[in-house]
mmCIF file of C-alpha atoms in Angstrom:
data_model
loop_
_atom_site.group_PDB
_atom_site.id
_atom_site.type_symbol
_atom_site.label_atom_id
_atom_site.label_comp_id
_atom_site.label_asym_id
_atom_site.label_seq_id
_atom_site.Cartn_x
_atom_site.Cartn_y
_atom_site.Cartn_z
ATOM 1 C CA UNK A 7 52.250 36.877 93.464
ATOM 2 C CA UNK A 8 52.523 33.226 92.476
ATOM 3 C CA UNK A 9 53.470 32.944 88.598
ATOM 4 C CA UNK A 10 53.344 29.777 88.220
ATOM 5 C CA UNK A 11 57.118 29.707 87.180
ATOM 6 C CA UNK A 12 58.179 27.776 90.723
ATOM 7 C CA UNK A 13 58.713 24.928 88.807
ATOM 8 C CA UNK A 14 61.287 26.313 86.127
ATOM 9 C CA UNK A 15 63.038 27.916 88.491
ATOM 10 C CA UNK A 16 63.529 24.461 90.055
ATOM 11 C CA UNK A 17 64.812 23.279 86.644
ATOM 12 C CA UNK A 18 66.759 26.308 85.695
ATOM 13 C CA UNK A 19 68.768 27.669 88.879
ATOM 14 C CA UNK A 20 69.993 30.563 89.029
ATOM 15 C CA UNK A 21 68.309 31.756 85.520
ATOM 16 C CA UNK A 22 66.059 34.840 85.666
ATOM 17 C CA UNK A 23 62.590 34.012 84.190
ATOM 18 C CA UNK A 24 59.357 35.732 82.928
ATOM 19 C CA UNK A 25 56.648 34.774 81.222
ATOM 20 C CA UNK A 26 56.597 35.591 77.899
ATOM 21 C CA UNK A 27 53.336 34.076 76.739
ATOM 22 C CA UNK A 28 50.813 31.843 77.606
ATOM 23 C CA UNK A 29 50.611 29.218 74.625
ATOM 24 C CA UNK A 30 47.448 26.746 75.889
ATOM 25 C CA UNK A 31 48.104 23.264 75.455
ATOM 26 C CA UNK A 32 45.383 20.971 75.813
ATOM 27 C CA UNK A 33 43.464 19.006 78.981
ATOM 28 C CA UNK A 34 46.592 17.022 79.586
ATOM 29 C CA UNK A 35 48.652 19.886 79.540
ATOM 30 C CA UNK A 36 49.545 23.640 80.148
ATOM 31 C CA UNK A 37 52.193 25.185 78.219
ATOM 32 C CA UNK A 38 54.162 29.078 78.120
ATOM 33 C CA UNK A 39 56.891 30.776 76.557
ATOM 34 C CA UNK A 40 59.208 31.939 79.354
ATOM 35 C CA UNK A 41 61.925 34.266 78.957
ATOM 36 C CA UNK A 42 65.453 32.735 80.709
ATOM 37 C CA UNK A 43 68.261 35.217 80.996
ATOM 38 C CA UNK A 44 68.592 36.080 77.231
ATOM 39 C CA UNK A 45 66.905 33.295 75.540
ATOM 40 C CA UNK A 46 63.396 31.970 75.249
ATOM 41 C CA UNK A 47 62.293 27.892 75.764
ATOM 42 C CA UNK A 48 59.025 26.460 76.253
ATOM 43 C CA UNK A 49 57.788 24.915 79.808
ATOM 44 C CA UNK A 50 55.405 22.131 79.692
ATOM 45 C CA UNK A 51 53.502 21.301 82.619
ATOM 46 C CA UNK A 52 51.112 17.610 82.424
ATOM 47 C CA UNK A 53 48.156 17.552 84.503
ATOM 48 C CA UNK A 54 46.961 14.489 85.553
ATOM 49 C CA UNK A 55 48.405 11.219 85.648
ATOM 50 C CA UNK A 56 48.501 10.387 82.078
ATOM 51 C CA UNK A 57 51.973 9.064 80.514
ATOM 52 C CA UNK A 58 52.432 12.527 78.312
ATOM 53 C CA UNK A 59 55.148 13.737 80.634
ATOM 54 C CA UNK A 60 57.399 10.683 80.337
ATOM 55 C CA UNK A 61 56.776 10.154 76.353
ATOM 56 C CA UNK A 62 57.836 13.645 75.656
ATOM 57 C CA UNK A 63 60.836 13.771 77.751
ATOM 58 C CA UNK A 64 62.058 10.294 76.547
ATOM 59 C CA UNK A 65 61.570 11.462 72.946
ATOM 60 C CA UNK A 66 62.674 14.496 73.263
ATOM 61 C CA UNK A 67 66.186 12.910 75.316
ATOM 62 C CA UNK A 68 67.093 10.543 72.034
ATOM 63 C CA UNK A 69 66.472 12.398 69.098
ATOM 64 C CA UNK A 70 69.588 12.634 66.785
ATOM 65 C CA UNK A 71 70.699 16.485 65.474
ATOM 66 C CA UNK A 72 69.563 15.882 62.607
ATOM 67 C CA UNK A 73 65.657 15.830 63.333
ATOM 68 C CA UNK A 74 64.411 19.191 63.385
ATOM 69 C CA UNK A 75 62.334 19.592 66.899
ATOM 70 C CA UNK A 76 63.161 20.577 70.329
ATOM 71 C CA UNK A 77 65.757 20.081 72.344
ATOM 72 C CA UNK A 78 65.544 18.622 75.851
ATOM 73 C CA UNK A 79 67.070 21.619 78.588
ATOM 74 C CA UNK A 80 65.505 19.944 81.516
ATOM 75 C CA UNK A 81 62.898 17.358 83.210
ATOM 76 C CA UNK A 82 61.450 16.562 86.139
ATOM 77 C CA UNK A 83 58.561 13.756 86.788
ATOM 78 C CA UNK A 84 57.141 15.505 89.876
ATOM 79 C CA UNK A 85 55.549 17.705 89.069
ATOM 80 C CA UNK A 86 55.493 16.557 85.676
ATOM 81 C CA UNK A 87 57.004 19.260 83.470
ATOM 82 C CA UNK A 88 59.594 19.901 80.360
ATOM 83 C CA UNK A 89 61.591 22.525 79.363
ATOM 84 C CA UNK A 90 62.130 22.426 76.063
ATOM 85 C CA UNK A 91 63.964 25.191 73.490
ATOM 86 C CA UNK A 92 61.843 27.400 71.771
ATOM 87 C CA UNK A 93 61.563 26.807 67.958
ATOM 88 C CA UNK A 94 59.854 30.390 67.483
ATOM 89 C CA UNK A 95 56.477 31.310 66.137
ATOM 90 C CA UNK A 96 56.499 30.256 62.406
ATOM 91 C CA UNK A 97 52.886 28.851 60.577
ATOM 92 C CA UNK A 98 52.770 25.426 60.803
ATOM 93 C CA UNK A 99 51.110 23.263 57.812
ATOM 94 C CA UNK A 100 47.523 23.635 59.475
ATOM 95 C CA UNK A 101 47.698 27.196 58.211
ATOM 96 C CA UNK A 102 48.846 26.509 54.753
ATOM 97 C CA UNK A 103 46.106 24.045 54.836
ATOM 98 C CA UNK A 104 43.661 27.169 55.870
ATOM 99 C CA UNK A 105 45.337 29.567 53.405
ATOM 100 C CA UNK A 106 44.337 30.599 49.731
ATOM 101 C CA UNK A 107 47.112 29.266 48.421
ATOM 102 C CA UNK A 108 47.033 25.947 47.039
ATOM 103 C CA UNK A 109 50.876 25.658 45.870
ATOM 104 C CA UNK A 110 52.015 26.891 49.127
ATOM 105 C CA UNK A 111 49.760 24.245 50.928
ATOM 106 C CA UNK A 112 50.995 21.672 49.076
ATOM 107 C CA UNK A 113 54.554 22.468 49.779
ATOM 108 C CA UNK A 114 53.593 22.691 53.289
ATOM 109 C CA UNK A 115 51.835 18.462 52.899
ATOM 110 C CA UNK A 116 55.416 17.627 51.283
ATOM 111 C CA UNK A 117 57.383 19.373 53.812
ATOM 112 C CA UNK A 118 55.969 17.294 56.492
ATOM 113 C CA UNK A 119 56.094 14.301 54.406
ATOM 114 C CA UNK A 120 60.528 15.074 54.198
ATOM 115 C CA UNK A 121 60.468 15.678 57.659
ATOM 116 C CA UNK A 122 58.566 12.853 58.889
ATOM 117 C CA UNK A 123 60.836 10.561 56.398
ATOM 118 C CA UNK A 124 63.891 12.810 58.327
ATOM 119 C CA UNK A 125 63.250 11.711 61.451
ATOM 120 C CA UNK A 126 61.952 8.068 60.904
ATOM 121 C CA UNK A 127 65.412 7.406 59.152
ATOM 122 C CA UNK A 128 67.238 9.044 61.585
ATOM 123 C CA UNK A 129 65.625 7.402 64.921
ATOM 124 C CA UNK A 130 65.645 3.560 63.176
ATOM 125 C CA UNK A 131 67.981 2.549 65.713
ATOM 126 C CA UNK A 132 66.785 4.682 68.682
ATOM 127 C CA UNK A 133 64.310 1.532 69.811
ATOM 128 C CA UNK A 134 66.405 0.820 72.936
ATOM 129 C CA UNK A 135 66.878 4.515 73.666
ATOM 130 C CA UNK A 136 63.386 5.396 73.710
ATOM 131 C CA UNK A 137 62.495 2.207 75.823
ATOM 132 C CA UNK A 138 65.212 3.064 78.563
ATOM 133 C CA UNK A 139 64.909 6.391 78.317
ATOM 134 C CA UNK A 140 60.494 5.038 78.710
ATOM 135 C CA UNK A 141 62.141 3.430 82.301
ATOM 136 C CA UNK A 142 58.664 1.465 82.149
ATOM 137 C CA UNK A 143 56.721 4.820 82.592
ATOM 138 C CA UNK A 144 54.677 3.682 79.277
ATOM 139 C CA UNK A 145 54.912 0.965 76.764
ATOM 140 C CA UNK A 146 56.428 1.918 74.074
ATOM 141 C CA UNK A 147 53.494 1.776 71.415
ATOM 142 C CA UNK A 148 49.881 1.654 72.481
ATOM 143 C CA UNK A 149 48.832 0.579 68.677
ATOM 144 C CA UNK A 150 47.710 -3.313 69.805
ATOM 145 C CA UNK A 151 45.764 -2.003 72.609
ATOM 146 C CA UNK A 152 43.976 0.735 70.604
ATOM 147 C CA UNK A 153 43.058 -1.588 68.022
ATOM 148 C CA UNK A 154 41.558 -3.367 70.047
ATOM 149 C CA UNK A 155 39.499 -0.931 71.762
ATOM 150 C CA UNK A 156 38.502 -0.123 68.628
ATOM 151 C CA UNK A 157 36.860 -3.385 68.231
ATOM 152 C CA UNK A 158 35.288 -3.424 70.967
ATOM 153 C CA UNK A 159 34.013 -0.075 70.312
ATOM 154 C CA UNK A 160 32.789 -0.873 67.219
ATOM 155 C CA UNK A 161 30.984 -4.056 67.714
ATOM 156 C CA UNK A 162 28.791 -2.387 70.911
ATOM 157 C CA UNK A 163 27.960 0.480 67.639
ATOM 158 C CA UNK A 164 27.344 -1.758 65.433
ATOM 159 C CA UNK A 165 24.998 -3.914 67.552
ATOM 160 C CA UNK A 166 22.888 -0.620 68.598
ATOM 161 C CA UNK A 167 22.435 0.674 64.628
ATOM 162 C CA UNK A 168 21.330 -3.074 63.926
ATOM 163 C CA UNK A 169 24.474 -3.462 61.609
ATOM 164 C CA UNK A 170 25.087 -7.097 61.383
ATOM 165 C CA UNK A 171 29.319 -7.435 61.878
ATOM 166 C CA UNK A 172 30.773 -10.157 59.704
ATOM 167 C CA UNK A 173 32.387 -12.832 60.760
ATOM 168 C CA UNK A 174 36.720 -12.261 60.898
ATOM 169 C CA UNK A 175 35.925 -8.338 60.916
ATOM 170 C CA UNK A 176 37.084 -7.219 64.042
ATOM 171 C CA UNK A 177 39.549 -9.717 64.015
ATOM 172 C CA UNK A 178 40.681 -8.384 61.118
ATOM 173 C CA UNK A 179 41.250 -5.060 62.740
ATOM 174 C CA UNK A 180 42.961 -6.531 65.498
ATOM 175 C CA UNK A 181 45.538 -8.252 63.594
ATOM 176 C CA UNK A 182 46.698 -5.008 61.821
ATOM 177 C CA UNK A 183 48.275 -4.628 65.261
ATOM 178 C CA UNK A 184 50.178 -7.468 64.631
ATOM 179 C CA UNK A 185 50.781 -7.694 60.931
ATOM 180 C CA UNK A 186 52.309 -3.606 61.323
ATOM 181 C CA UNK A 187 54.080 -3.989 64.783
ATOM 182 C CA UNK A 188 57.369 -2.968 66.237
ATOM 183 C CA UNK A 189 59.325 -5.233 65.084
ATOM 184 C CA UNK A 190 58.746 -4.812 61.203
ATOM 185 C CA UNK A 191 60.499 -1.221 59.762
ATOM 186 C CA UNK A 192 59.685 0.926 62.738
ATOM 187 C CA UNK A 193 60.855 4.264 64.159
ATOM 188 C CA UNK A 194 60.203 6.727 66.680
ATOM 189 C CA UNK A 195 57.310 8.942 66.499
ATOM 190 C CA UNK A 196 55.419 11.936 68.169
ATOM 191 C CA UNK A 197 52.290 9.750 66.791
ATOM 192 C CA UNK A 198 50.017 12.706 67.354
ATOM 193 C CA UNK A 199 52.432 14.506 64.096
ATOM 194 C CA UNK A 200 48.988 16.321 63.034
ATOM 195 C CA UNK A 201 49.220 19.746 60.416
ATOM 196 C CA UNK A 202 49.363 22.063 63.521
ATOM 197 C CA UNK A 203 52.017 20.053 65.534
ATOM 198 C CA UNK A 204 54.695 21.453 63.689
ATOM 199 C CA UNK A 205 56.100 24.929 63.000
ATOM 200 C CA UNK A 206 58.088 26.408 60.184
ATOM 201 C CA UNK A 207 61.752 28.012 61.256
ATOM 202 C CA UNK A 208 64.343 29.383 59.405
ATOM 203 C CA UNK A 209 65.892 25.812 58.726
ATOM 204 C CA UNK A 210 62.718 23.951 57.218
ATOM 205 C CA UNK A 211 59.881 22.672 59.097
ATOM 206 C CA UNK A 212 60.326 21.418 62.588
ATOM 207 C CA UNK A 213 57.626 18.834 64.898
ATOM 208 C CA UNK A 214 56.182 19.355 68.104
ATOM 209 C CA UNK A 215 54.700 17.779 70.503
ATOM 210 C CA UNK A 216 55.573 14.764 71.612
ATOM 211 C CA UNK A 217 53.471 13.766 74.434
ATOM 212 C CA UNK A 218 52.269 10.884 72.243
ATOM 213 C CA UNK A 219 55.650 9.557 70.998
ATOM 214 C CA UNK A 220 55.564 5.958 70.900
ATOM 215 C CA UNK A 221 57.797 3.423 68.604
ATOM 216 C CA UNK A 222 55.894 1.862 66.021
ATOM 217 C CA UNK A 223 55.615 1.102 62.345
ATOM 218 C CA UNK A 224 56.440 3.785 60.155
ATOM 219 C CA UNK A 225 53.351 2.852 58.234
ATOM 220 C CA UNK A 226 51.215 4.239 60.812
ATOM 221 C CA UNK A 227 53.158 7.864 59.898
ATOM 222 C CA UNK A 228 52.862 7.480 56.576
ATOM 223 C CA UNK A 229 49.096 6.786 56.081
ATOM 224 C CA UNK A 230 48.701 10.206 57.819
ATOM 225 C CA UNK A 231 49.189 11.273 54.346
ATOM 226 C CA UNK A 232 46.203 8.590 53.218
ATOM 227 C CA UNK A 233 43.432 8.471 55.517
ATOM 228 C CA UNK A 234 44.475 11.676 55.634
ATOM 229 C CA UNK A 235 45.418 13.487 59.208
ATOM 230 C CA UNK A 236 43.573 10.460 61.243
ATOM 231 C CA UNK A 237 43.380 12.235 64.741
ATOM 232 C CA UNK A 238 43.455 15.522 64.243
ATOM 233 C CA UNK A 239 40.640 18.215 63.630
ATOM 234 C CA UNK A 240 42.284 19.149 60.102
ATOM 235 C CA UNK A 241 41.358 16.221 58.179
ATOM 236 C CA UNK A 242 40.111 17.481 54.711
ATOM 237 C CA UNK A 243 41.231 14.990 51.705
ATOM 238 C CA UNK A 244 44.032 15.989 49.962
ATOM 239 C CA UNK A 245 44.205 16.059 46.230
ATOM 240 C CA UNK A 246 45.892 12.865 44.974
ATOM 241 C CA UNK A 247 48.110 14.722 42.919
ATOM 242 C CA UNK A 248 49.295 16.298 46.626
ATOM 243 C CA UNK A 249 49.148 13.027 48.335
ATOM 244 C CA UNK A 250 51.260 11.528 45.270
ATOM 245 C CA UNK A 251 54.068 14.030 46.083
ATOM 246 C CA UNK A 252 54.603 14.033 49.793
ATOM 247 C CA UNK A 253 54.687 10.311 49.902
ATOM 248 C CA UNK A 254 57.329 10.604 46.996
ATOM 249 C CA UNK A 255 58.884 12.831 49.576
ATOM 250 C CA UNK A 256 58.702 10.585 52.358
ATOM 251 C CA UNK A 257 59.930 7.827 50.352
ATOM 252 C CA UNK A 258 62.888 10.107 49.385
ATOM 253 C CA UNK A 259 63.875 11.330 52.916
ATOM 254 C CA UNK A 260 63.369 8.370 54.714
ATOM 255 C CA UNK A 261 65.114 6.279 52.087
ATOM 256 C CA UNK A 262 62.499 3.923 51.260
ATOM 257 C CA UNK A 263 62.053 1.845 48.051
ATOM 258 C CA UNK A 264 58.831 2.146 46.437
ATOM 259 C CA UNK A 265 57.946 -1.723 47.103
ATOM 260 C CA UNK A 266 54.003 -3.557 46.985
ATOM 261 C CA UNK A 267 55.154 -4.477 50.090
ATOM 262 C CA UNK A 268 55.330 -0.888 51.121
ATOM 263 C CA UNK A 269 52.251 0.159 49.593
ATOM 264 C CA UNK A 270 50.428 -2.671 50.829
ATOM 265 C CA UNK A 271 51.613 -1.940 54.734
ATOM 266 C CA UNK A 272 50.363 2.025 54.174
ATOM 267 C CA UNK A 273 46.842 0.341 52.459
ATOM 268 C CA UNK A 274 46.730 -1.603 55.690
ATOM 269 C CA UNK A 275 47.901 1.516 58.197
ATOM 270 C CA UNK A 276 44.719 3.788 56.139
ATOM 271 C CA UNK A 277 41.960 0.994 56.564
ATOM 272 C CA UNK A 278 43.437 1.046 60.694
ATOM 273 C CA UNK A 279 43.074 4.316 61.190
ATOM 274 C CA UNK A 280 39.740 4.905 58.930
ATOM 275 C CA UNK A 281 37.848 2.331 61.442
ATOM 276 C CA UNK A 282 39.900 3.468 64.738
ATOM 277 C CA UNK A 283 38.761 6.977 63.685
ATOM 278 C CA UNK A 284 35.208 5.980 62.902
ATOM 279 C CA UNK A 285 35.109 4.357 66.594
ATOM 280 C CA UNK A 286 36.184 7.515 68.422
ATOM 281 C CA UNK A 287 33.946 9.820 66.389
ATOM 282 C CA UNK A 288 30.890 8.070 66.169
ATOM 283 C CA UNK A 289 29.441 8.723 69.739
ATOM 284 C CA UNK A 290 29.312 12.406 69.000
ATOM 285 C CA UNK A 291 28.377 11.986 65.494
ATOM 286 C CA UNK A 292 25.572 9.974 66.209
ATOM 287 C CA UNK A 293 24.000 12.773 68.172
ATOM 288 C CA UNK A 294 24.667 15.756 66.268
ATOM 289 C CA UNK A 295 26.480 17.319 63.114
ATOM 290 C CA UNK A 296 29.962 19.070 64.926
ATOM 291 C CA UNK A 297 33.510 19.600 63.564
ATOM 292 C CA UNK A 298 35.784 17.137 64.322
ATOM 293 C CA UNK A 299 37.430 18.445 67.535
ATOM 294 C CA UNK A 300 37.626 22.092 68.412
ATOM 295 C CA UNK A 301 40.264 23.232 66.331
ATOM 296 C CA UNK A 302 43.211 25.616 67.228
ATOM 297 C CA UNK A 303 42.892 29.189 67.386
ATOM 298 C CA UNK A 304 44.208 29.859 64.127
ATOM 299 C CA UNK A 305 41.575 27.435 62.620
ATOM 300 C CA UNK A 306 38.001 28.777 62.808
ATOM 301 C CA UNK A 307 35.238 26.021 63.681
ATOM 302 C CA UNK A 308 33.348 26.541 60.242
ATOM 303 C CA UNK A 309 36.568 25.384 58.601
ATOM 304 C CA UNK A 310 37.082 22.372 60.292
ATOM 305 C CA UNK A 311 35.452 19.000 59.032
ATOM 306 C CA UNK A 312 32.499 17.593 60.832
ATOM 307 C CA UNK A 313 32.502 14.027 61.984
ATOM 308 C CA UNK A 314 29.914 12.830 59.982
ATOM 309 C CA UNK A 315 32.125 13.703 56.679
ATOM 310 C CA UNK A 316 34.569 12.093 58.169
ATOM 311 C CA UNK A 317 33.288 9.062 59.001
ATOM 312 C CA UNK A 318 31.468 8.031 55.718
ATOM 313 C CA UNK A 319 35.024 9.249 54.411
ATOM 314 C CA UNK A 320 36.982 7.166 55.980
ATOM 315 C CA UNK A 321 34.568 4.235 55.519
ATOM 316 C CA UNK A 322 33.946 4.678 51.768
ATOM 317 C CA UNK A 323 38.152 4.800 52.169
ATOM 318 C CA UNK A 324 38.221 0.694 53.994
ATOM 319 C CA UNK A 325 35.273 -0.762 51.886
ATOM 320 C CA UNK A 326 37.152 -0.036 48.742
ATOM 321 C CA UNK A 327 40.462 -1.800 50.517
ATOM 322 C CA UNK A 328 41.279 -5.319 49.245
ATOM 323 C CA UNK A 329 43.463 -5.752 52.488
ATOM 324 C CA UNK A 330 40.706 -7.205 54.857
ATOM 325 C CA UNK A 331 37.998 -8.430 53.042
ATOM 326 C CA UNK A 332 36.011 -8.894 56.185
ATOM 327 C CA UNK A 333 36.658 -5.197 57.728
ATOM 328 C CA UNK A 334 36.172 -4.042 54.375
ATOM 329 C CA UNK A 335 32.344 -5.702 54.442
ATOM 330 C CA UNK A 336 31.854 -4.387 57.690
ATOM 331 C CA UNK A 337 32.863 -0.847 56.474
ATOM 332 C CA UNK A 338 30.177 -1.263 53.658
ATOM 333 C CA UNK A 339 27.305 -2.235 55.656
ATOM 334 C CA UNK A 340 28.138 0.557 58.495
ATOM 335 C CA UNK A 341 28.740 3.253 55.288
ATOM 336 C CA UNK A 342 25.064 1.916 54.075
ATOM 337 C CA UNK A 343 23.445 2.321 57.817
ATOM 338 C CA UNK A 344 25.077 5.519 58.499
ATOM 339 C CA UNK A 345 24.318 6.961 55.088
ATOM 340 C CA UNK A 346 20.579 6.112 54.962
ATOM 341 C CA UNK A 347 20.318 8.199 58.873
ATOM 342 C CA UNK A 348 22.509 11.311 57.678
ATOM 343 C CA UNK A 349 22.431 10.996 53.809
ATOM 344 C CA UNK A 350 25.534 11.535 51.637
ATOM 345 C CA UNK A 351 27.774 14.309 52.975
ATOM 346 C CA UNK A 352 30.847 14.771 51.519
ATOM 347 C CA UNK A 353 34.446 15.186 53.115
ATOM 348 C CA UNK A 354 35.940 18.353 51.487
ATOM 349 C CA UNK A 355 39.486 19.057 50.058
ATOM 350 C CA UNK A 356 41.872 21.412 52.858
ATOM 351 C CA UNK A 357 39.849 25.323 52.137
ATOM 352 C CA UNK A 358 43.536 25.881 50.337
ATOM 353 C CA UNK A 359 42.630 23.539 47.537
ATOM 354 C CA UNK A 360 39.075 24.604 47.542
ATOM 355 C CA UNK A 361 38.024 26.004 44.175
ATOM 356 C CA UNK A 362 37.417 29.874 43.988
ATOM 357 C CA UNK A 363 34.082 29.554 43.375
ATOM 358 C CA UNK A 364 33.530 26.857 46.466
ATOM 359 C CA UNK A 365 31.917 24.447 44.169
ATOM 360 C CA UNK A 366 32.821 21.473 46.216
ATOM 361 C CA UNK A 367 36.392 20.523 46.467
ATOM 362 C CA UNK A 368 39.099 18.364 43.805
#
C-alpha cells in the first residue's frame, strides 16, 4: 500500500519511516509527522505551483541558531516538499487567545512579540541569504504588488457601493509600499506569523510556517500587534494595556529605540493592513455575516471574528490615522456606507480577555 512517504524516503535514505500523524496543512499544502529511525520531523508536501515550497526552504536554510523554529533536514523542488525537525505539540498563542485565562494570554501576545523581535534582530543581515537561497523562485517581498491589488480591489468596491474615492487615496495606499520597503530597517519574515503559527516548547515559543517568508519591513511584523493579527482568522482586539506590553517586548528583543519615527512606520504598517484586509474580506462580507476564515481545529467557528467586525474595525482603525489623510477619508466614507447596510457591529477582545459575564469585551 502506497503511504504517501515515497517522497521522504527519497530525502532520507536509508532511514526507516512511519507516519506518525496526519497534521492538515492548508490548500497549498499537506503536512504529517513521520517517525525516522528514533526521531520525529515534519514533511511538507506543496500542491500546486505556488512559490510556498521555495519560501519555506530558503527561510528555513538561513535562519541563525538563535531563532527558535525549525531546522532545515532536507529539500527537494520536485515534488515540492520539506523536511523539517519536529518542534513537538505545545499550544501555540491562538489557544491562550481561546483560553480563560487572561494573564496567561497576555503572556502568550508578549511572547510572540520577544520572539518576533528575536528573529528580526537576528536575520538583519540575512537579505542576501534569503535572496540566493530565493534562486529567483519568488521575489523576495510581495508587499508593492499586494498593495496594489489592494487598490485596485478597492476602487472596483467602492465604485459598486456608490462610495465616492477621494482623490490621492489609493495612491496613498500604494505608496506605503514604498515609504515601508526593503531597503528601510527590514528583516526576514514567515509574514503569515499569525497566533496559531507558532508553538510553545520547552525553550520559549518557537514560529512555524514559513511558506510566506518574504524580506520586508519589520513594520509590517510589528503592526500584527496593531491592526491586530491582519490575515489570520484570530483577529479579536487586544486590550491596549496588552498591546502596550508586547510591543515593549518587541522593542526590547529586537533592540529597537522607541523613536516617532518608529511609531509613525507601525501607524503606517496598521492603516496598510486595515485597508489590504478590508479588500480581501469584503467580497464575502458583502454577501453574508461568516467568521473570518475557517479557523483551526482547536478554534471553534463561533469563536472566531466575522468579517463584518472586522472590517468596520479595521476601518474605524485608518480613519482615525493622521498618516494618509486621503486613505484615511476614504476609510470614513466606506465605514459610513458599510455601517448604514450592516449597522454597528463591534470587533470583540480575544474570548481570554472577555469579561466573565460576556458583557462585550475591554
Amino acid at each position: 500500500m502506497d503511504d504517501g512517504l515515497d517522497t521522504a524516503r527519497a530525502l532520507l535514505p536509508g532511514a526507516l519511516l512511519e507516519t506518525v500523524e496526519l497534521l492538515g496543512g492548508s490548500s497549498r499544502s499537506r503536512v504529517r509527522r513521520i517517525r525516522a529511525d528514533d526521531r520525529t520531523l515534519i514533511v511538507k508536501e506543496f500542491t500546486g505551483a505556488g512559490e510556498g515550497w521555495a519560501r519555506e526552504a530558503a527561510a528555513l536554510s538561513v535562519l541563525p541558531p538563535q531563532v527558535r523554529a525549525p531546522r532545515l533536514v532536507a529539500a527537494r523542488a520536485d515534488p515540492p516538499t520539506v523536511v523539517m525537525s519536529d518542534l513537538g505539540r505545545g499550544p501555540s498563542v491562538a489557544d491562550a487567545l481561546l483560553g480563560r485565562d487572561p494573564a496567561a494570554a497576555a503572556e502568550a501576545v508578549v511572547s510572540w512579540a520577544t520572539t518576533i523581535g528575536v528573529l528580526h534582530r537576528a536575520t538583519a543581515g540575512s537579505r542576501e541569504a534569503f535572496r540566493d537561497a530565493l534562486a529567483g523562485a519568488a521575489p523576495e517581498s510581495t508587499v508593492p504588488a499586494d498593495l496594489r491589488q489592494s487598490a485596485d480591489t478597492l476602487a472596483a468596491h467602492c465604485a459598486g457601493l456608490g462610495v465616492d474615492v477621494p482623490a490621492h487615496a489609493l495612491g496613498e495606499l500604494r505608496a506605503l509600499g514604498t515609504r515601508l520597503d526593503s531597503d528601510g530597517p527590514a528583516a526576514l519574515t514567515p509574514a503569515d506569523a499569525c497566533p496559531d503559527n507558532n508553538v510553545r516548547t520547552g525553550d520559549g515559543l518557537a514560529l512555524i510556517d514559513f511558506e510566506g517568508a518574504q524580506w520586508r519591513h519589520v513594520a509590517w511584523d510589528v503592526a500584527y500587534l496593531t491592526a491586530p493579527w491582519p490575515s489570520c482568522w484570530c483577529s479579536w482586539r487586544l486590550p491596549s494595556a496588552v498591546t502596550r506590553r508586547a510591543l515593549d517586548a518587541y522593542r526590547a528583543a529586537a533592540a529597537v529605540p522607541d523613536t516617532a519615527a518608529f511609531r509613525a512606520d507601525v501607524e503606517a504598517a496598521t492603516v496598510g493592513w486595515a485597508l489590504m484586509s478590508v479588500s480581501w474580506f469584503l467580497p464575502r462580507a458583502l454577501h453574508d455575516e461568516t467568521p473570518v476564515a475557517g479557523p483551526s481545529p482547536a478554534a471553534p467557528v463561533r469563536a472566531a471574528p466575522t468579517r463584518r467586525a472586522t472590517i468596520l474595525h479595521r476601518l474605524d482603525l485608518a480613519r482615525r490615522s493622521p498618516v494618509a489623510p486621503a486613505l484615511a477619508e476614504l476609510a470614513a466614507r466606506l465605514h459610513d456606507a458599510l455601517t448604514g447596510r450592516w449597522g454597528a457591529v463591534a470587533l470583540r477582545v480575544a474570548p481570554a480577555f472577555d469579561p466573565p459575564a460576556g458583557s462585550g469585551g475591554a
